[in-house]
Amino acid sequence: MSQAAESMNNPITQWVTFFLDSEKYGIKVMQVQEVLRMTEIAPVPGAPHYVLGIINLRGNVVTVIDSRKRFGLPEKEPDDSTRIVIIEAGDNVVGILVDSVAEVVDLRTDDIETAPNVGTDESSKYIQGVSSVSEELLILVDVNKLLSDEEWQEMAAL
Amino acid sequence: MANHDKKLVEQSEALSDFFESLMRDVDAYEEQETQEASSQQDKTKVVESIVPEPQARFPEKHEAEISQAKENEETLATKQTISAEPNNKLFETLPPVMPEPAVVEEVTPMVETPVETPIVEPVKAAVPEPVSEELPEWCQHEFQAMLFKVAGLTLAVPLVDLNGVVECDLDDVSAMPGHADFYLGLMKHLDKNVPLVDTARFVLPADKLSTLAGDDPQTRITRAVMIQDCQYGLACDEVNEVVTLSPDEVRWRTQRTQRRWLAGTVVEHMCALIDATAFAELLADRSPIQAFRE
């Protein structure tokens, strides 16, 4: 098979990888706007528990989600490697707080496996698949499904 | 040394207690099923006794109606006799007293309604569909099973369903977010990502789960038992010997609505025999997490 034909059938996608509780996660590079260092986050009263607050991003208000809380992981105090990844999910622009950002990796579609579902919670639909990158497991996240439709609406209303 | 022996005795007692409670659960479940079946039979009997009732009433009512009609006829006959007298006024009043067909029409709907609607239909809806699991083929004759321990409970997996036992270090297991507490994550095995299940958290009944409070799977789990073509790994504390079992030694569960993974119990080895196929089916089920323990 020629290289062109392979790229057609098995295209390469790029993923921004980050760490959360020692596990490596990936989100599509096209959905990442920018990566920020930890900054002051203003809390929003009455917001869902996974919302840390809002930040001012060059005059725009961006809601920041605590991805550890969203993923049901233990809490951790922000440190020097903590980052806010600004992502686009549909019409929404939100920031997700992660432990650290690692790199951008190329993955062929064939390299992505469906994540087995075992006692799946409703909130874990955001796991798009898994892939092994240099002996490490990369958990691929579909940011559009990070929140349910109602939650996205709630987020937009903040 | 004495302390060690004491600890062993305590552990053995705890295990016996748990196993007895597991057996009690199974007994209670079977009793419940028997009671349900007998109550169902009673219900059917009640229905049978209720259904003919209207039929029994029918002749009474019908006789009543007939006697009424007879009375009417007699009255009519009397009146007709009277009407033989040349009295035109009386003769004019006679025709309305004669509605024989009307009497029959009134009788029929009164009989049909109570028979069909209120009694039969609710009983049909109340009949539970029997959930029957056929025993797997391997249990028709003597078979071998490997014993392994999870949180003090001994489980047995038939060798026909066993794909291997591998050492398991939870540091090498990738935890997946948003899953049930018994799902430890994915472990690499033969170039495959195999979901690893904390068997203890999966099989222990809800009231026994408190024994695992504050438990660190990292210190407890040592190996993974691979089942269903390495589709799932069952994390266990220790692996014991392989035993040969005859079907008579196993107290089989043929009707399973709860704990479908439990094929039966082996009193001699104080262990619960798992049905790996049902176990895998339960794990693959995308039902809400709580449904797994029901």
Coordinates of C-alpha atoms in Angstrom, one line a residue:
Chain A
M1 CA 0.0 0.0 0.0
S2 CA 1.4 3.4 -0.9
Q3 CA 2.0 6.0 1.7
A4 CA -0.8 8.3 0.4
A5 CA -3.3 5.5 0.5
E6 CA -2.3 4.6 4.1
S7 CA -2.7 8.3 5.1
M8 CA -6.2 8.2 3.6
N9 CA -7.3 5.0 5.3
N10 CA -5.4 5.5 8.5
P11 CA -5.0 9.2 9.0
I12 CA -2.8 10.8 11.7
T13 CA -4.3 12.9 14.4
Q14 CA -2.4 15.1 16.8
W15 CA -3.1 15.1 20.5
V16 CA -2.0 17.4 23.3
T17 CA -1.1 15.2 26.3
F18 CA -1.3 16.2 29.9
F19 CA -1.0 14.4 33.3
L20 CA -3.7 13.9 35.9
D21 CA -3.0 11.8 39.0
S22 CA 0.0 10.1 37.3
E23 CA -2.1 9.1 34.2
K24 CA -1.5 10.5 30.8
Y25 CA -4.5 12.0 28.9
G26 CA -4.8 13.4 25.4
I27 CA -7.1 15.9 23.8
K28 CA -7.2 16.7 20.1
V29 CA -4.8 19.5 19.2
M30 CA -7.4 21.3 17.1
Q31 CA -9.5 21.8 20.1
V32 CA -6.8 23.4 22.2
Q33 CA -6.5 27.1 22.0
E34 CA -3.7 27.8 24.4
V35 CA -2.0 26.6 27.6
L36 CA -1.8 29.0 30.5
R37 CA 0.2 29.0 33.7
M38 CA -1.8 28.9 36.9
T39 CA -3.4 32.2 37.5
E40 CA -5.9 33.8 39.8
I41 CA -9.2 32.1 39.5
A42 CA -12.3 34.0 40.8
P43 CA -14.8 31.6 42.4
V44 CA -18.4 31.8 41.2
P45 CA -21.0 31.3 43.9
G46 CA -23.6 28.6 43.1
A47 CA -21.5 27.1 40.3
P48 CA -21.3 23.3 40.0
H49 CA -18.7 21.6 42.2
Y50 CA -16.4 20.9 39.3
V51 CA -16.2 24.6 38.4
L52 CA -13.2 26.3 40.0
G53 CA -14.3 29.7 38.9
I54 CA -13.6 32.2 36.1
I55 CA -10.5 33.9 34.7
N56 CA -10.0 37.0 32.6
L57 CA -8.4 36.0 29.3
R58 CA -7.6 39.1 27.4
G59 CA -10.9 40.7 28.3
N60 CA -12.9 37.5 27.8
V61 CA -14.4 35.6 30.8
V62 CA -13.4 31.9 30.7
T63 CA -14.8 29.3 33.1
V64 CA -12.2 27.0 34.5
I65 CA -13.1 23.3 35.3
D66 CA -11.3 21.3 37.8
S67 CA -10.6 18.2 35.7
R68 CA -9.6 16.1 38.8
K69 CA -13.0 16.7 40.3
R70 CA -14.7 16.0 37.0
F71 CA -12.9 12.8 36.6
G72 CA -13.5 11.7 40.2
L73 CA -9.8 11.9 41.1
P74 CA -8.4 13.0 44.5
E75 CA -7.8 16.7 44.9
K76 CA -4.3 18.2 44.6
E77 CA -3.0 21.6 45.4
P78 CA -1.8 23.5 42.3
D79 CA 2.0 23.8 42.0
D80 CA 4.5 25.1 39.4
S81 CA 3.6 22.5 36.8
T82 CA -0.2 23.1 37.1
R83 CA -1.6 24.4 33.8
I84 CA -4.9 25.7 32.5
V85 CA -5.6 24.3 29.0
I86 CA -8.0 26.5 27.1
I87 CA -10.2 24.3 24.9
E88 CA -13.0 24.8 22.4
A89 CA -15.9 22.5 22.7
G90 CA -18.6 23.4 20.2
D91 CA -19.5 27.0 20.9
N92 CA -18.0 26.9 24.3
V93 CA -14.5 28.0 25.4
V94 CA -13.5 26.7 28.8
G95 CA -10.3 26.1 30.7
I96 CA -9.4 22.8 32.3
L97 CA -7.0 22.6 35.2
V98 CA -4.4 19.8 34.7
D99 CA -1.4 18.7 36.8
S100 CA 1.0 19.3 33.9
V101 CA 1.1 19.5 30.1
A102 CA 3.4 17.0 28.4
E103 CA 3.7 17.1 24.6
V104 CA 2.0 16.7 21.3
V105 CA 1.8 13.2 19.9
D106 CA 0.8 11.8 16.5
L107 CA -1.5 8.9 16.5
R108 CA -2.8 6.9 13.6
T109 CA -6.5 6.0 13.8
D110 CA -5.5 2.3 13.9
D111 CA -3.5 2.9 17.1
I112 CA -6.5 4.0 19.0
E113 CA -8.4 1.3 20.8
T114 CA -11.9 1.5 22.2
A115 CA -11.7 1.8 26.0
P116 CA -13.3 -1.2 27.6
N117 CA -16.4 -0.3 29.6
V118 CA -16.5 -1.8 33.1
G119 CA -19.2 -0.5 35.3
T120 CA -19.3 2.7 33.4
D121 CA -20.6 5.8 35.0
E122 CA -22.6 8.2 32.9
S123 CA -19.9 10.8 33.4
S124 CA -17.2 8.7 31.8
K125 CA -18.6 8.9 28.3
Y126 CA -15.8 11.5 27.6
I127 CA -13.3 8.7 27.2
Q128 CA -12.9 8.3 23.5
G129 CA -10.4 5.5 23.6
V130 CA -6.9 4.5 24.7
S131 CA -3.6 4.2 22.9
S132 CA -0.2 3.0 23.9
V133 CA 2.6 5.5 23.3
S134 CA 6.1 4.4 24.2
E135 CA 5.0 1.8 26.7
E136 CA 2.6 4.2 28.3
L137 CA -1.1 4.2 28.1
L138 CA -2.7 7.4 26.8
I139 CA -6.3 8.0 27.7
L140 CA -8.0 10.0 24.9
V141 CA -10.6 12.5 26.0
D142 CA -13.5 13.8 23.8
V143 CA -13.8 17.3 25.2
N144 CA -17.2 17.7 23.6
K145 CA -18.5 15.0 26.0
L146 CA -16.6 16.3 29.0
L147 CA -19.9 17.8 30.1
S148 CA -23.5 16.8 29.2
D149 CA -25.6 19.1 27.0
E150 CA -27.3 20.5 30.1
E151 CA -24.0 21.1 31.9
W152 CA -22.6 22.9 28.8
Q153 CA -25.7 25.1 28.9
E154 CA -25.2 25.7 32.6
M155 CA -21.6 26.6 31.9
A156 CA -22.6 29.1 29.2
A157 CA -25.0 30.7 31.6
L158 CA -22.3 31.4 34.2
Chain B
M1 CA 4.5 -17.9 66.6
A2 CA 1.5 -18.1 68.9
N3 CA 0.3 -14.8 67.6
H4 CA 0.6 -16.0 64.0
D5 CA -1.5 -19.1 64.9
K6 CA -4.1 -17.0 66.6
K7 CA -4.3 -14.7 63.6
L8 CA -4.7 -17.8 61.3
V9 CA -7.5 -19.1 63.5
E10 CA -9.2 -15.7 63.5
Q11 CA -8.9 -15.5 59.7
S12 CA -10.3 -19.0 59.3
E13 CA -13.2 -18.1 61.6
A14 CA -13.9 -15.0 59.7
L15 CA -13.9 -16.9 56.4
S16 CA -16.3 -19.5 57.8
D17 CA -18.7 -16.8 58.9
F18 CA -18.6 -15.2 55.5
F19 CA -19.0 -18.4 53.6
E20 CA -21.9 -19.3 55.8
S21 CA -23.5 -15.9 55.1
L22 CA -23.0 -16.5 51.4
M23 CA -24.7 -19.9 51.7
R24 CA -27.5 -18.3 53.7
D25 CA -28.0 -15.7 51.0
V26 CA -28.3 -18.5 48.4
D27 CA -30.6 -20.5 50.7
A28 CA -32.7 -17.4 51.4
Y29 CA -32.9 -16.6 47.7
E30 CA -33.9 -20.1 46.8
E31 CA -36.6 -20.1 49.5
Q32 CA -37.8 -16.8 48.3
E33 CA -38.1 -18.3 44.8
T34 CA -40.0 -21.3 46.1
Q35 CA -42.3 -19.1 48.0
E36 CA -42.9 -16.9 45.0
A37 CA -43.6 -20.0 42.9
S38 CA -46.1 -21.4 45.5
S39 CA -47.8 -18.0 46.0
Q40 CA -48.1 -17.9 42.2
Q41 CA -49.8 -21.2 42.3
D42 CA -52.1 -20.0 45.0
K43 CA -53.0 -17.0 42.9
T44 CA -53.8 -19.2 40.0
K45 CA -56.0 -21.3 42.2
V46 CA -57.8 -18.2 43.5
V47 CA -58.4 -17.1 39.9
E48 CA -59.7 -20.5 39.1
S49 CA -62.0 -20.3 42.0
I50 CA -63.0 -16.8 41.1
V51 CA -63.6 -17.3 37.4
P52 CA -66.3 -20.0 37.7
E53 CA -68.2 -17.9 40.2
P54 CA -70.0 -15.7 37.7
Q55 CA -70.8 -18.9 35.8
A56 CA -72.4 -20.2 38.9
R57 CA -74.2 -17.0 39.4
F58 CA -75.4 -17.0 35.9
P59 CA -78.0 -19.7 36.3
E60 CA -79.3 -18.2 39.5
K61 CA -79.6 -14.8 37.9
H62 CA -81.0 -16.4 34.8
E63 CA -83.4 -18.4 36.8
A64 CA -84.4 -15.3 38.7
E65 CA -85.0 -13.6 35.4
I66 CA -86.8 -16.6 34.0
S67 CA -89.0 -16.7 37.1
Q68 CA -89.5 -13.0 36.8
A69 CA -90.5 -13.6 33.2
K70 CA -92.7 -16.5 34.3
E71 CA -94.3 -14.2 36.7
N72 CA -94.8 -11.7 34.0
E73 CA -96.2 -14.4 31.8
E74 CA -98.6 -15.4 34.6
T75 CA -99.5 -11.9 35.1
L76 CA -100.0 -11.5 31.4
A77 CA -102.0 -14.7 31.3
T78 CA -104.1 -13.4 34.1
K79 CA -104.4 -10.1 32.4
Q80 CA -105.1 -11.9 29.1
T81 CA -107.8 -13.8 30.9
I82 CA -109.1 -10.6 32.1
S83 CA -108.6 -9.1 28.7
A84 CA -111.0 -11.7 27.4
E85 CA -113.6 -9.6 29.1
P86 CA -114.8 -6.9 26.8
N87 CA -112.7 -4.2 28.3
N88 CA -110.9 -2.2 25.7
K89 CA -109.0 0.0 28.1
L90 CA -107.3 -2.9 29.8
F91 CA -106.4 -4.5 26.5
E92 CA -104.6 -1.3 25.4
T93 CA -102.3 -1.5 28.4
L94 CA -101.2 -5.1 27.8
P95 CA -98.6 -4.8 25.0
P96 CA -96.0 -2.9 27.1
V97 CA -96.0 -5.7 29.7
M98 CA -94.7 -8.2 27.1
P99 CA -91.1 -7.4 26.4
E100 CA -89.6 -10.9 26.5
P101 CA -86.6 -10.2 24.3
A102 CA -85.8 -7.2 26.3
V103 CA -85.4 -9.4 29.4
V104 CA -82.8 -11.5 27.6
E105 CA -80.8 -8.5 26.5
E106 CA -80.5 -7.2 30.0
V107 CA -79.2 -10.5 31.3
T108 CA -76.2 -11.0 28.9
P109 CA -74.1 -7.9 29.6
M110 CA -74.4 -8.4 33.4
V111 CA -72.8 -11.8 33.1
E112 CA -70.0 -11.1 30.7
T113 CA -68.4 -8.0 32.3
P114 CA -67.2 -9.5 35.6
V115 CA -65.7 -12.5 33.9
E116 CA -63.4 -10.8 31.5
T117 CA -61.9 -7.6 32.7
P118 CA -61.1 -7.2 36.4
I119 CA -59.9 -10.7 37.4
V120 CA -57.9 -12.4 34.7
E121 CA -55.8 -9.5 33.4
P122 CA -54.0 -8.4 36.5
V123 CA -53.0 -12.0 37.3
K124 CA -51.4 -12.4 33.9
A125 CA -49.4 -9.3 34.5
A126 CA -48.3 -10.5 37.9
V127 CA -46.7 -13.7 36.6
P128 CA -42.9 -13.2 36.8
E129 CA -40.9 -14.6 33.9
P130 CA -38.7 -17.4 35.3
V131 CA -35.1 -16.5 34.9
S132 CA -33.4 -19.8 34.3
E133 CA -29.7 -20.2 33.6
E134 CA -28.7 -23.4 31.9
L135 CA -25.7 -25.0 33.6
P136 CA -22.6 -24.8 31.5
E137 CA -21.4 -27.9 29.6
W138 CA -18.3 -28.3 31.6
C139 CA -20.2 -29.1 34.7
Q140 CA -21.9 -32.2 33.3
H141 CA -18.9 -34.3 34.3
E142 CA -15.9 -34.1 36.5
F143 CA -13.9 -30.9 36.1
Q144 CA -10.9 -29.0 37.5
A145 CA -11.0 -25.6 39.1
M146 CA -8.4 -23.3 40.5
L147 CA -8.9 -21.9 43.9
F148 CA -8.0 -18.3 44.7
K149 CA -8.6 -15.9 47.5
V150 CA -10.1 -12.4 47.5
A151 CA -10.4 -10.5 50.8
G152 CA -10.6 -13.8 52.8
L153 CA -13.2 -15.4 50.5
T154 CA -12.1 -18.4 48.5
L155 CA -13.3 -18.5 44.9
A156 CA -13.0 -21.3 42.3
V157 CA -12.7 -20.7 38.6
P158 CA -13.1 -23.8 36.3
L159 CA -9.9 -24.4 34.3
V160 CA -11.8 -24.4 31.1
D161 CA -12.5 -20.7 31.6
L162 CA -9.1 -19.8 32.9
N163 CA -6.6 -18.2 30.5
G164 CA -3.7 -17.7 32.9
V165 CA -2.6 -16.2 36.1
V166 CA -0.2 -13.2 36.0
E167 CA 1.6 -11.2 38.6
C168 CA 0.0 -7.9 39.1
D169 CA 1.6 -4.7 40.2
L170 CA -1.0 -1.9 40.5
D171 CA 1.7 0.7 39.8
D172 CA 1.6 -0.7 36.2
V173 CA -2.2 -0.5 36.0
S174 CA -3.6 2.6 34.3
A175 CA -6.6 3.8 36.3
M176 CA -9.5 4.9 34.2
P177 CA -11.6 7.8 35.5
G178 CA -15.4 7.7 36.0
H179 CA -15.8 4.0 36.5
A180 CA -17.1 1.8 39.2
D181 CA -14.9 1.4 42.3
F182 CA -14.3 -2.3 41.5
Y183 CA -12.6 -1.3 38.2
L184 CA -8.9 -0.9 38.8
G185 CA -8.0 0.1 35.3
L186 CA -6.2 -1.3 32.3
M187 CA -3.2 -3.6 32.6
K188 CA -0.9 -4.6 29.8
H189 CA -0.9 -8.3 29.1
L190 CA 0.3 -9.9 25.8
D191 CA 0.2 -6.5 24.0
K192 CA -3.4 -6.1 25.1
N193 CA -5.0 -3.7 27.4
V194 CA -6.9 -5.9 29.8
P195 CA -9.5 -4.4 32.2
L196 CA -8.5 -5.4 35.8
V197 CA -11.3 -5.9 38.3
D198 CA -11.0 -5.8 42.0
T199 CA -12.8 -9.1 42.5
A200 CA -13.4 -8.6 46.2
R201 CA -15.2 -5.3 45.6
F202 CA -17.3 -6.9 42.8
V203 CA -18.3 -10.1 44.6
L204 CA -18.7 -9.1 48.2
P205 CA -22.3 -8.3 49.1
A206 CA -23.1 -4.7 50.0
D207 CA -23.2 -5.4 53.7
K208 CA -19.7 -7.0 53.6
L209 CA -18.1 -4.2 51.7
S210 CA -17.5 -2.3 54.9
T211 CA -14.8 -4.9 55.7
L212 CA -12.9 -3.3 52.8
A213 CA -13.2 0.2 54.2
G214 CA -9.8 1.8 54.3
D215 CA -8.4 -1.1 52.4
D216 CA -5.5 -0.4 50.0
P217 CA -5.7 -2.7 47.0
Q218 CA -2.0 -2.1 46.4
T219 CA -1.1 -4.1 49.5
R220 CA -3.8 -6.8 49.0
I221 CA -3.7 -7.6 45.4
T222 CA -0.8 -9.8 44.1
R223 CA -2.1 -11.6 41.0
A224 CA -4.6 -11.4 38.2
V225 CA -6.7 -14.3 37.0
M226 CA -7.4 -14.0 33.3
I227 CA -10.7 -15.2 32.0
Q228 CA -12.7 -15.1 28.7
D229 CA -9.7 -15.1 26.3
C230 CA -7.9 -12.6 28.5
Q231 CA -10.8 -10.2 28.1
Y232 CA -10.8 -9.5 31.8
G233 CA -8.4 -9.9 34.7
L234 CA -9.7 -10.7 38.1
A235 CA -7.4 -9.3 40.8
C236 CA -6.9 -11.6 43.7
D237 CA -4.9 -11.8 46.9
E238 CA -3.4 -15.2 46.4
V239 CA -3.7 -18.2 44.2
N240 CA -4.2 -21.7 45.7
E241 CA -4.3 -25.2 44.4
V242 CA -6.2 -26.8 41.6
V243 CA -8.9 -29.2 42.7
T244 CA -10.9 -31.8 40.8
L245 CA -14.6 -31.5 41.5
S246 CA -17.4 -33.8 40.6
P247 CA -20.8 -32.2 39.7
D248 CA -22.3 -33.8 42.9
E249 CA -19.9 -31.8 45.1
V250 CA -21.2 -28.5 43.9
R251 CA -24.4 -27.0 45.1
W252 CA -25.5 -25.6 41.7
R253 CA -27.6 -22.5 41.3
T254 CA -29.9 -23.0 38.4
Q255 CA -32.1 -20.0 38.8
R256 CA -30.1 -16.8 38.9
T257 CA -31.5 -13.3 39.1
Q258 CA -29.0 -12.1 41.7
R259 CA -25.3 -12.7 41.6
R260 CA -25.3 -14.3 38.2
W261 CA -21.6 -14.8 38.4
L262 CA -22.1 -17.4 41.2
A263 CA -22.4 -20.8 39.5
G264 CA -22.6 -22.7 42.9
T265 CA -20.9 -23.4 46.1
V266 CA -18.5 -26.2 47.1
V267 CA -18.9 -26.9 50.8
E268 CA -15.9 -29.2 51.0
H269 CA -13.5 -26.5 49.9
M270 CA -15.6 -23.7 51.4
C271 CA -15.5 -21.8 48.2
A272 CA -17.8 -20.1 45.7
L273 CA -17.6 -21.4 42.1
I274 CA -17.7 -18.7 39.6
D275 CA -19.3 -18.8 36.1
A276 CA -16.7 -16.9 34.1
T277 CA -19.1 -16.3 31.2
A278 CA -21.7 -14.7 33.4
F279 CA -19.0 -12.8 35.2
A280 CA -17.8 -11.3 31.9
E281 CA -21.3 -10.6 30.8
L282 CA -21.9 -8.6 34.0
L283 CA -18.7 -6.7 33.5
A284 CA -19.5 -5.9 29.9
D285 CA -23.0 -4.7 30.9
R286 CA -23.2 -1.0 30.6
S287 CA -25.9 -0.8 33.2
P288 CA -25.5 1.8 35.9
I289 CA -22.9 0.9 38.5
Q290 CA -25.4 0.1 41.2
A291 CA -27.1 -2.6 39.1
F292 CA -24.0 -4.7 39.4
R293 CA -24.5 -5.5 43.0
E294 CA -28.2 -6.1 42.8

